[in-house]
Coordinates of C-alpha atoms in Angstrom, one line a residue:
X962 CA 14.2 -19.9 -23.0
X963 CA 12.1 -20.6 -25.8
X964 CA 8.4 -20.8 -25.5
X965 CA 7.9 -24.6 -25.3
X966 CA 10.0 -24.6 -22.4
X967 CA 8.1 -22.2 -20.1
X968 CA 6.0 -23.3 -16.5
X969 CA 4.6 -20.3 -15.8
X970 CA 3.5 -16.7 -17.2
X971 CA 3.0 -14.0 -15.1
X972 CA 1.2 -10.7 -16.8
X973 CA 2.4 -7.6 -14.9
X974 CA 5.3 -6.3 -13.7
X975 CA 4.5 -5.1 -10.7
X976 CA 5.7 -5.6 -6.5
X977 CA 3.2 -8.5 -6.6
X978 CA 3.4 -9.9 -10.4
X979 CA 7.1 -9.8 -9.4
X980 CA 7.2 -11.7 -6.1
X981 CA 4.5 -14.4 -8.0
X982 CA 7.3 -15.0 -10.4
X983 CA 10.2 -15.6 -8.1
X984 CA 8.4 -17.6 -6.0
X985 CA 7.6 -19.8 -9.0
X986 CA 11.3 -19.3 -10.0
X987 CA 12.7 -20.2 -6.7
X988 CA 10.5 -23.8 -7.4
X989 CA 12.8 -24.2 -9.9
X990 CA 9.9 -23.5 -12.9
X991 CA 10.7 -21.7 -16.0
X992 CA 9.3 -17.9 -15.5
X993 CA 8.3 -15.2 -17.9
X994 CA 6.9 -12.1 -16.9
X995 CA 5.3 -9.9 -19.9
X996 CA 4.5 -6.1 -18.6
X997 CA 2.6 -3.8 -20.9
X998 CA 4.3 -0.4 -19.8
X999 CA 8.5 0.4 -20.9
X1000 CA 9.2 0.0 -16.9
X1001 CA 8.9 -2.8 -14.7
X1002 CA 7.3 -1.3 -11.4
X1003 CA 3.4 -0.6 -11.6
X1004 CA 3.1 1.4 -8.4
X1005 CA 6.5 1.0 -7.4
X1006 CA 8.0 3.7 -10.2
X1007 CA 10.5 6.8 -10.0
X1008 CA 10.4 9.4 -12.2
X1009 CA 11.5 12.8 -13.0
X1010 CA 8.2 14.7 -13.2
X1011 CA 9.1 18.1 -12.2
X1012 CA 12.4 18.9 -12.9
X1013 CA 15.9 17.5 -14.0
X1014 CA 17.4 15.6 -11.0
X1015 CA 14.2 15.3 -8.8
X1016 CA 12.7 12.0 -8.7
X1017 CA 9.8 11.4 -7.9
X1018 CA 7.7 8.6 -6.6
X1019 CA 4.7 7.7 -9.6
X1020 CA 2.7 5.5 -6.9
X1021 CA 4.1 4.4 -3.6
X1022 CA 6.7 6.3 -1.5
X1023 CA 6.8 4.6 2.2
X1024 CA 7.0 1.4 2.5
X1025 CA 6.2 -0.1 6.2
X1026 CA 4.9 -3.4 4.7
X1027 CA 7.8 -3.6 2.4
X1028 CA 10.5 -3.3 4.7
X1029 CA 8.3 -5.7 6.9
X1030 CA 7.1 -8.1 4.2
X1031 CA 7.5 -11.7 4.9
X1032 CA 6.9 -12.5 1.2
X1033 CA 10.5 -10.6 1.2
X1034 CA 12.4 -11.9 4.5
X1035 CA 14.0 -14.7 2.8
X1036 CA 14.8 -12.9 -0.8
X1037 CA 18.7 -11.5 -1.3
X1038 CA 17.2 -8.1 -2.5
X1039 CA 20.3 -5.9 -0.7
X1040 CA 22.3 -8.1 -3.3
X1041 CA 20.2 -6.7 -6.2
X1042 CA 20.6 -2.9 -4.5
X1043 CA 17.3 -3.0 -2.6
X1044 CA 18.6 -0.7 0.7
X1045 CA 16.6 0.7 3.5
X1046 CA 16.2 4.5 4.9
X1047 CA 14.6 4.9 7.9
X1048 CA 13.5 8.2 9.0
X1049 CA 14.3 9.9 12.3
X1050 CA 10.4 9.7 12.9
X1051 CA 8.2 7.3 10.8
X1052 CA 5.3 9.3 10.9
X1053 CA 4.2 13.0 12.6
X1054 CA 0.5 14.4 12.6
X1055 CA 0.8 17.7 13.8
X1056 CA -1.9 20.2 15.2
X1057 CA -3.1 23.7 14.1
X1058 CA -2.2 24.0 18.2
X1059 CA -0.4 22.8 20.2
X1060 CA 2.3 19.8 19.3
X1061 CA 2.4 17.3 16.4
X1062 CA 1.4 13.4 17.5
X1063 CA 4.6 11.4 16.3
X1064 CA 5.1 7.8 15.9
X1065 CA 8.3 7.0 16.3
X1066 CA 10.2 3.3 16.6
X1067 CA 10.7 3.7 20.0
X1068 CA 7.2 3.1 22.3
X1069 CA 8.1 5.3 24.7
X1070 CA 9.0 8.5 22.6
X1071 CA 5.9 7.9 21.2
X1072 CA 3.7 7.6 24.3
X1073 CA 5.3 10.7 25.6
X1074 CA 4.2 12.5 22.3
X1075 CA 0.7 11.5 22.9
X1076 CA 0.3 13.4 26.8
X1077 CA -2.8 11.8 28.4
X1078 CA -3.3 9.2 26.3
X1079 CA 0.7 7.3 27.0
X1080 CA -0.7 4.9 28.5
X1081 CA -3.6 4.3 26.6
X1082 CA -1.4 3.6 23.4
X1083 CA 0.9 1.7 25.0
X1084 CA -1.8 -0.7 26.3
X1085 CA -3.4 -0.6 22.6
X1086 CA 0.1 -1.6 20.7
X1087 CA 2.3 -3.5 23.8
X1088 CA 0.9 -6.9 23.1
X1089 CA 1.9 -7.1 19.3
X1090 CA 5.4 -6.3 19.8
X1091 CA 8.0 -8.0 19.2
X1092 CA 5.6 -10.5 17.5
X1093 CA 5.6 -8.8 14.0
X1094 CA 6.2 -12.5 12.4
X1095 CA 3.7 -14.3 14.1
X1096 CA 0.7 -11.4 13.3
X1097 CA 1.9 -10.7 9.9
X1098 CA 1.4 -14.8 9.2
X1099 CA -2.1 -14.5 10.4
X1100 CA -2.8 -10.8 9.4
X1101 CA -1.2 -11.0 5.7
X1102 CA -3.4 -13.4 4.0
X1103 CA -7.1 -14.5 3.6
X1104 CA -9.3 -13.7 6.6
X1105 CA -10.8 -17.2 6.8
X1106 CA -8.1 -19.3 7.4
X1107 CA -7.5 -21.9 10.2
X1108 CA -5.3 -19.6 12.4
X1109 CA -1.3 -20.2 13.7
X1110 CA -1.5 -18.3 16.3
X1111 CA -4.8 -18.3 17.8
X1112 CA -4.2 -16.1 21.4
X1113 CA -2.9 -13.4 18.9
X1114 CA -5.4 -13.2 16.3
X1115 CA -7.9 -13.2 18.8
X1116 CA -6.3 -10.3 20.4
X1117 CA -5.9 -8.7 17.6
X1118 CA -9.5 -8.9 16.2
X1119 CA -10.9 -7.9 19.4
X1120 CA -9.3 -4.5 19.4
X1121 CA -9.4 -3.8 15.2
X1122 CA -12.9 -5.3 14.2
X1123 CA -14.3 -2.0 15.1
X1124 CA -14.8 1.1 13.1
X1125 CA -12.4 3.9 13.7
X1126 CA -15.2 5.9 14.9
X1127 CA -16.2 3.2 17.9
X1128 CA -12.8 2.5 18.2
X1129 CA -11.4 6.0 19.6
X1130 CA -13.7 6.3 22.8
X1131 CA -13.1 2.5 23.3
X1132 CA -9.3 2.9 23.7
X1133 CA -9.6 5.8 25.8
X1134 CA -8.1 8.4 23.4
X1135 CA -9.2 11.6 25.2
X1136 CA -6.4 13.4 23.4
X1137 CA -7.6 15.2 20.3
X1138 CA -3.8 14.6 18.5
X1139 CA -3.7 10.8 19.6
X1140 CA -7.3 10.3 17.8
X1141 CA -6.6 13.1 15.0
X1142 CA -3.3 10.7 14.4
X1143 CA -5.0 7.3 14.8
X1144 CA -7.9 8.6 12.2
X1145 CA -5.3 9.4 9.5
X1146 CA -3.9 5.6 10.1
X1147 CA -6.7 4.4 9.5
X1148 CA -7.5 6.6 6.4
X1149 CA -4.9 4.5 4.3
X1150 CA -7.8 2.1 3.5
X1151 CA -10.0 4.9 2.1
X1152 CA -13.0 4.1 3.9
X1153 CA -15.1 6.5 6.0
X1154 CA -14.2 5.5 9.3
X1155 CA -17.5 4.6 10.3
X1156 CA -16.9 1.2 8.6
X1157 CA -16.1 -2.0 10.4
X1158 CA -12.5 -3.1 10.4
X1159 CA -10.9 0.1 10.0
X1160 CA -9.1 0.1 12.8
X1161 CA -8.1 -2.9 12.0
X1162 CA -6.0 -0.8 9.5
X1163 CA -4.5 1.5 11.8
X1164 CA -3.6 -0.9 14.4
X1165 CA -1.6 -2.3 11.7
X1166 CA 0.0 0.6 10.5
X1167 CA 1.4 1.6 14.8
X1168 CA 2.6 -1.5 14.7
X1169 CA 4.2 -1.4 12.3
X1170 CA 6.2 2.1 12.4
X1171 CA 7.2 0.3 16.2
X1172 CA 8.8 -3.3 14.7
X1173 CA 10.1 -2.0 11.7
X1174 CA 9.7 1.8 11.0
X1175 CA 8.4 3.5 8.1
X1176 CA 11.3 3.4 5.4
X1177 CA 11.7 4.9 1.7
X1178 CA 13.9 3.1 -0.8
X1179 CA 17.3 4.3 -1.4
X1180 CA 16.9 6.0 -4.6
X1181 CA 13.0 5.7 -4.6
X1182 CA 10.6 3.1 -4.7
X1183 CA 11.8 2.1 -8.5
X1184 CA 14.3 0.4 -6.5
X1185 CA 12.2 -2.1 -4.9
X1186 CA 11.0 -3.2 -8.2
X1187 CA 14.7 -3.2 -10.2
X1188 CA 15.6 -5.5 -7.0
X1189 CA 13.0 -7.8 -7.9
X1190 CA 13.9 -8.0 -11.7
X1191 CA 17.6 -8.4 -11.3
X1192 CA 17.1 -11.7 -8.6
X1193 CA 14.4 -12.7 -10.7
X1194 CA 16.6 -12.6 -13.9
X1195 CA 19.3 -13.7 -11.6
X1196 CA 17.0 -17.4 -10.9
X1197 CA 16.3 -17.5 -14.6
X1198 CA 13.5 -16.2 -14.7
X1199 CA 12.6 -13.7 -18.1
X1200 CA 10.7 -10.3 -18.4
X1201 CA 9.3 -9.1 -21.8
X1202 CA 8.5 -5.0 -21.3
X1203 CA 6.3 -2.9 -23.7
X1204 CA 3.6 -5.8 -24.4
X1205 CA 0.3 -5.5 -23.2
X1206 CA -1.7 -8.5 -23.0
X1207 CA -5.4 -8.3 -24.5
X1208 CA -6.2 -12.0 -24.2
X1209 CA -4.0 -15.4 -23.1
X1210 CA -4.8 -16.6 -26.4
X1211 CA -1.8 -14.2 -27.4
X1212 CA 0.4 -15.8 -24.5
X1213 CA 3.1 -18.6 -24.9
X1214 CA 1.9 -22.4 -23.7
X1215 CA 2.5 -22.5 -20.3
X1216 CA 0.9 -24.8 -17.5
X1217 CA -0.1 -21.9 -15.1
X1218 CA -0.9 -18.0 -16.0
X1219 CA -0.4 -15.6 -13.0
X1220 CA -2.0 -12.4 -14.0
X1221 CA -1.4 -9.0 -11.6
X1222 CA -4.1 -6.9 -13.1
X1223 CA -7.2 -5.7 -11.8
X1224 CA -10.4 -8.5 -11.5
X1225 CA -12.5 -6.5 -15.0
X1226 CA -9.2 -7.2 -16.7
X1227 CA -8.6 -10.4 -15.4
X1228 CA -12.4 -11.5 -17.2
X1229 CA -11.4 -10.1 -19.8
X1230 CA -8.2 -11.0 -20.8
X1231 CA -9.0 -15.0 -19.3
X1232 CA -12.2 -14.6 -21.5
X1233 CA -14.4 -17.9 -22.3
X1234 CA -11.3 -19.7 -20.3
X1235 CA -13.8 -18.8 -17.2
X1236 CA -17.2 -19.5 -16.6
X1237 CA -19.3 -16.8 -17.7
X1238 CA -21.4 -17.2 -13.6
X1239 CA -17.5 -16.3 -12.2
X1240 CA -16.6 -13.9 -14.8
X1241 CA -19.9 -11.6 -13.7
X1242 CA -18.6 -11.7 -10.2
X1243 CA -15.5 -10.3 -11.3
X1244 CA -17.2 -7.6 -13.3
X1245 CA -19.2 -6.7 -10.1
X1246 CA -16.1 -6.1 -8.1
X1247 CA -16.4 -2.5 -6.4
X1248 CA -13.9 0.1 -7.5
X1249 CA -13.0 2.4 -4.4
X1250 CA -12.1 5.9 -4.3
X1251 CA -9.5 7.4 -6.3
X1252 CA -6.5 10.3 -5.0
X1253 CA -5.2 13.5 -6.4
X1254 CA -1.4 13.3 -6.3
X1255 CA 0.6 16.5 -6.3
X1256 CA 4.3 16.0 -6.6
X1257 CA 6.9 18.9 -5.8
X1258 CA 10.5 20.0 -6.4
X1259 CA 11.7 22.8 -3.6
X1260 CA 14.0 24.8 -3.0
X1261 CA 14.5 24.1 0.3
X1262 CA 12.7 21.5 3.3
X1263 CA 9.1 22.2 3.5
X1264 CA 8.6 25.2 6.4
X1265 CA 6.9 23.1 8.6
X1266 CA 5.2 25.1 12.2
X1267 CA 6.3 22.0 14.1
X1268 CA 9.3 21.0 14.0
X1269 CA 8.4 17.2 14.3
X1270 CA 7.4 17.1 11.2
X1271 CA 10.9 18.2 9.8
X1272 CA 12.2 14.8 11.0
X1273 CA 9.3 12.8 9.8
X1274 CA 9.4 10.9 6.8
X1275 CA 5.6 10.8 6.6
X1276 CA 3.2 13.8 7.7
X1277 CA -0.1 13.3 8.1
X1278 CA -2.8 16.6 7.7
X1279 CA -5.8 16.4 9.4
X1280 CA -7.0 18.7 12.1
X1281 CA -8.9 16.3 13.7
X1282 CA -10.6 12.5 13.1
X1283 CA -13.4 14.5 12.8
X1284 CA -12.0 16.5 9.8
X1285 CA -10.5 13.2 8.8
X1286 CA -13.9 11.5 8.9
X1287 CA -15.8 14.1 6.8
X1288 CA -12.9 14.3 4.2
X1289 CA -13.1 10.3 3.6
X1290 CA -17.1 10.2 3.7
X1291 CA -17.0 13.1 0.8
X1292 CA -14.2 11.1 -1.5
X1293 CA -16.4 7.9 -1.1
X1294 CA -19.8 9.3 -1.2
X1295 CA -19.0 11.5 -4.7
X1296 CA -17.8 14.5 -3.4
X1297 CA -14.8 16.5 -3.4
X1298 CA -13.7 17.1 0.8
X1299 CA -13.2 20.5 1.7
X1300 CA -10.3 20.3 3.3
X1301 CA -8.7 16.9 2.3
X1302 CA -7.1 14.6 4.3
X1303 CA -3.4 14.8 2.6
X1304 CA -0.8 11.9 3.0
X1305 CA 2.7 13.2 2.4
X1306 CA 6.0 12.1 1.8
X1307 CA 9.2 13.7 2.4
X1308 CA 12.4 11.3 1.3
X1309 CA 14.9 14.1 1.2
X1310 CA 14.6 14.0 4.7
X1311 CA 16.6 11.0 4.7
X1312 CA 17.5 10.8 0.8
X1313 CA 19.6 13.5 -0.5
X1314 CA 19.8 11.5 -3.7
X1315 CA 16.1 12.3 -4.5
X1316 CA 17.2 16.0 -5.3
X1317 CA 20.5 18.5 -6.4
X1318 CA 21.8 19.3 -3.6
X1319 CA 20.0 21.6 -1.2
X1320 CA 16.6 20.8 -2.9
X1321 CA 14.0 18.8 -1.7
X1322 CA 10.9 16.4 -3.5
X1323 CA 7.3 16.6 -1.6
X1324 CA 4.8 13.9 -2.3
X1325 CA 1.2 14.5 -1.5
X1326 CA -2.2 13.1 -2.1
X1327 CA -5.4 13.7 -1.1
X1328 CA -8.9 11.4 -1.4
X1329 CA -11.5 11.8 -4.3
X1330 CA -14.2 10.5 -5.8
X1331 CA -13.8 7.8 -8.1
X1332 CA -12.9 8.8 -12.0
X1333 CA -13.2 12.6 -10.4
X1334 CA -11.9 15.2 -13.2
X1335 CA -12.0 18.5 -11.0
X1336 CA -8.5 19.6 -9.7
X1337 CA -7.5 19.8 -6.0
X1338 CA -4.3 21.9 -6.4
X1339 CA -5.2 24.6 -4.7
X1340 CA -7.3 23.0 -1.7
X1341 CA -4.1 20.6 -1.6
X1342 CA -1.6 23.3 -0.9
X1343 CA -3.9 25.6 1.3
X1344 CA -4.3 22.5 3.7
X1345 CA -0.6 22.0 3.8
X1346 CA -0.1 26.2 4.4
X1347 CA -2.4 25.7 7.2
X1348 CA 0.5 23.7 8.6
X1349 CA 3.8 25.3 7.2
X1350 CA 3.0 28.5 5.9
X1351 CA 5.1 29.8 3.4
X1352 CA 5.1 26.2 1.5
X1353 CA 4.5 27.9 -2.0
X1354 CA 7.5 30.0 -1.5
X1355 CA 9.7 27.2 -1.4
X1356 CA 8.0 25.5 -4.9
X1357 CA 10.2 25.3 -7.7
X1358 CA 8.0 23.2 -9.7
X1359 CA 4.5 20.7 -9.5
X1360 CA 3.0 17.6 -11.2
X1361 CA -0.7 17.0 -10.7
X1362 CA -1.2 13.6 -11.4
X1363 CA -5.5 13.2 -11.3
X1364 CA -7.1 9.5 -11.5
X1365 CA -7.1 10.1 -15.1
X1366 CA -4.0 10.6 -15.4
X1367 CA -2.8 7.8 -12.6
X1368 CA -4.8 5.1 -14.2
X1369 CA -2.3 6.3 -17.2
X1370 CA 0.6 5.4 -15.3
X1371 CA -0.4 2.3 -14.2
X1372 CA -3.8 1.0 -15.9
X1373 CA -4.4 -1.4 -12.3
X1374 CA -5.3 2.2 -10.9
X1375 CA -8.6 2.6 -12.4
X1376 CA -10.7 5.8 -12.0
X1377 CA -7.4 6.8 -9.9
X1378 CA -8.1 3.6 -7.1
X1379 CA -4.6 2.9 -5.0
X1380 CA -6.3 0.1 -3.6
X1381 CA -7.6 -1.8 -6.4
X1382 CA -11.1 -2.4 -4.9
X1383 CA -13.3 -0.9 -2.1
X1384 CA -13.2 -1.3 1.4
X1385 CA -16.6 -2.0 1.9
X1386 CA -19.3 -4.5 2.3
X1387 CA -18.5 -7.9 1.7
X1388 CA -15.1 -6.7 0.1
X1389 CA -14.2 -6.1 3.6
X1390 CA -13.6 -9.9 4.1
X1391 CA -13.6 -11.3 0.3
X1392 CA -11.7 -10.0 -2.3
X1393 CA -12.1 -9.9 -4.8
X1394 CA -14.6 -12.8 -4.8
X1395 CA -16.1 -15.4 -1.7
X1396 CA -13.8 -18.3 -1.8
X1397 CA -11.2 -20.0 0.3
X1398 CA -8.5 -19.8 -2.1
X1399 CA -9.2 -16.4 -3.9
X1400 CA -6.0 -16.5 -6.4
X1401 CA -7.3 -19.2 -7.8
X1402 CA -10.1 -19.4 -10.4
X1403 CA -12.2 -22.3 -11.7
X1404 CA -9.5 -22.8 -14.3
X1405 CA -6.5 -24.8 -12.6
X1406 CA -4.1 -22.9 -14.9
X1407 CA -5.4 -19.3 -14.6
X1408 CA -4.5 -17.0 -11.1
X1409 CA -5.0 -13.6 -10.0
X1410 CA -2.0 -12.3 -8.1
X1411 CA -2.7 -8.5 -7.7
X1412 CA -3.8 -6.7 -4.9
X1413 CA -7.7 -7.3 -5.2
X1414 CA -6.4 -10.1 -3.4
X1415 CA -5.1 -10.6 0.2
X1416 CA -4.0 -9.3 1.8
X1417 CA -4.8 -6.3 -0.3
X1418 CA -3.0 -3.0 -1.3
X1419 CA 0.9 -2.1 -0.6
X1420 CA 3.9 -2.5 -1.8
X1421 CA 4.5 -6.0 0.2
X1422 CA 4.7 -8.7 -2.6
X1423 CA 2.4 -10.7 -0.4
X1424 CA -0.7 -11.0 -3.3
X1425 CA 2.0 -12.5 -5.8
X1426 CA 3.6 -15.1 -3.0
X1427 CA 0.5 -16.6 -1.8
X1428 CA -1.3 -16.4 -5.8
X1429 CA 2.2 -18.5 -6.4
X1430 CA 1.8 -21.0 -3.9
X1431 CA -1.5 -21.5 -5.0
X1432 CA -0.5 -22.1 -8.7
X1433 CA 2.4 -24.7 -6.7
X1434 CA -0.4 -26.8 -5.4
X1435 CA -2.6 -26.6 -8.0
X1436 CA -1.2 -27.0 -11.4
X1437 CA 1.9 -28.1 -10.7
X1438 CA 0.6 -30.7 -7.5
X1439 CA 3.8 -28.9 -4.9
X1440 CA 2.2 -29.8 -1.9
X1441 CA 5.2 -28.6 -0.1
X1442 CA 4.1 -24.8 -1.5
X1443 CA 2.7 -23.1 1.8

């Protein structure tokens, strides 16, 4: 399509830059998306870092809200090669005695995993299932919002507006593997878990791994992107690579520009186009922490102690939430933890593709400070020895990827920040400014569709559908768009 004809630009190729221009394309508008890097993806890449035939994951590996995404639940991805592996276990946490926590889909295995505390989780996670749709459509989106479900929400908010911290005595956790495992849940928001609303976080997560597991991507998470592409080039729609955008004066004419970049870049590249008051605002938005990312080839499945883990396609290491705790507070207070706090994938448990055969891909991160430049190899790999000794035996080769190098990769993860924007303070509620409709700016043509939006980070597409709709309403007067 020539540029005269287009509706709608979107700037980024990413999960949610993606979604924003199907959506739009599923309106029946004329859709270009224009993505600075070779690769459609952003944190949805695969990659052989290490060695030939291991792929690795550049940013996401596990993808609960992805398989569960209701900005997905309608799109003919399996069409465009989008399929589904789901673990034997979604997720195990294991001890340095005594047996791993697991979360598995079934509620009962996991309640029996948890000893004392069965009955605790079952009371914590019961109500919510079987109700994934109706939570995820009050959950999934801005927090003030006139609510579909009221009973739920309610419900919901009751037992996740406390910190992790409060939380853990208030469920009645009293054993140390059911807490160590709910901490590390929670820890996927990189906040200390003193902070209000984590286990919010968690909550979500359990819920989660019981409605619809904790899957990897056939072939890696590259796939979830390369789905996107082909039904969005399927509708229409185009996608320029290898062009990054410095201002939208270097854009086609188009009656709505849908950028998924990060809020600095989005007052930058929108310019005078937004009041100089809003553009500040932006500007002040808080970067969180950032991760060290370790990926591995092996020679064979990572020696795991507890054999729980060997069936998990997520492990989680942390000795305790108190371990957990102090790990987080370090990352987002300027320090380096000592021990991290390591989330880690394992895909060849369920992906032979990922590897030559008989080999095996690791992925693991731990939390840092923002921007940090040290190198947390070693403290990396001695926290997972303290759970599978013998690991570096089994390494064939490793790719330290350090915020430097991750922001990269994907320039939305400044200073090496997954979740484009801290969970803190009035970021907690707003993001990435106060205001009802926050994809939209004061200039009716001009959205923001990443995931300094709600409902914030993961590979879910949700930022990009609701920054869509918006655009719908407001520059193209859809008041149909919901």
């Amino acid at each position: 399509m020539s540029a005269a004809q287009l509706d709608a630009v979107v700037v980024g190729a990413g999960p949610n830059g993606l979604t924003a221009a199907v959506t739009l394309a599923r309106a029946g508008l004329a859709v270009r998306v224009i993505e600075a890097t070779a690769t459609v993806g952003g944190g949805a890449r695969t990659a052989e870092l290490t060695l030939p035939g291991f792929r690795h994951d550049l940013g996401s590996a596990v993808h609960p809200l992805g398989v569960a995404s209701p900005a997905w639940a309608e799109l003919p991805l399996a069409e465009h090669g989008l399929r589904w592996l789901q673990p034997e276990l979604a997720l195990a946490h294991p001890m340095p005695d005594g047996p791993a926590a697991v979360l598995d889909r079934s509620l009962e295995a996991t309640a029996a995993s948890l000893g004392r505390d069965g009955d605790a989780w079952r009371s914590l996670v019961g109500p919510f299932l079987g109700r994934w749709d109706d939570l995820a459509a009050e959950v999934l989106r801005p927090v003030v919002h006139w609510p579909r479900h009221p009973v739920l929400l309610a419900r919901y908010g009751l037992r996740g507006v406390w910190p992790t911290r409060a939380a853990l005595p208030l469920y009645r956790f009293r054993e140390e593997r059911t807490r160590a495992m709910f901490a590390g849940l929670a820890a996927h928001v990189i906040a200390p878990l003193r902070a209000p609303m984590t286990a919010a976080v968690a909550l979500l997560f359990a819920v989660m791994a019981h409605e619809g597991g904790w899957p990897v991507p056939a072939g890696g998470a590259q796939a979830v992107a390369d789905a996107l592409a082909s039904y969005l080039r399927a509708l229409g729609g185009e996608i320029e690579t290898g062009r990054p955008v410095a201002s939208l004066d270097e854009l086609p004419p188009a009656r709505a520009y849908l950028l998924d970049v990060t809020p600095a870049d989005l007052a930058v590249i929108a310019g005078d186009r937004l009041p100089a008051r809003y553009r500040g605002r932006l500007v002040r938005y808080r970067p969180g922490a950032g991760v060290f990312k370790l990926d591995y080839a092996l020679s064979e499945p990572v020696p795991w102690k507890d054999d729980a883990c060997r069936r998990a396609g997520t492990v989680h290491l942390g000795a305790s939430a108190g371990e957990i705790d102090a790990a987080l507070t370090a990352a987002t207070s300027g320090r380096a933890p000592a021990p991290p706090f390591l989330i880690t994938s394992q895909p060849t448990v369920v992906d032979p593709s990922r590897a030559p055969a008989g080999r095996h891909v690791l992925w693991a991160y731990g939390h840092v400070p923002h921007g940090w430049r040290g190198d947390l190899t070693d403290a990396i790999e001695d926290q997972i020895e303290r759970f599978a000794p013998g690991f570096r035996d089994v390494v064939l080769a490793r790719s330290a990827s350090g915020p430097s190098v991750l922001e990269a990769q994907n320039p939305s993860l400044v200073g090496g920040d997954i979740a484009n924007g801290a969970f803190q303070g009035r970021q907690v509620v707003f993001r990435p400014v106060a205001s009802l409709v926050p994809y939209a700016t004061p200039d009716p043509s001009v959205y923001l569709c990443s995931s300094a939006t709600p409902p914030g980070p993961g590979v879910h597409g949700v930022c990009g559908q609701l920054a869509a709709r918006a655009a719908l309403r407001r520059a193209f007067g859809r008041r149909d768009a919901t």
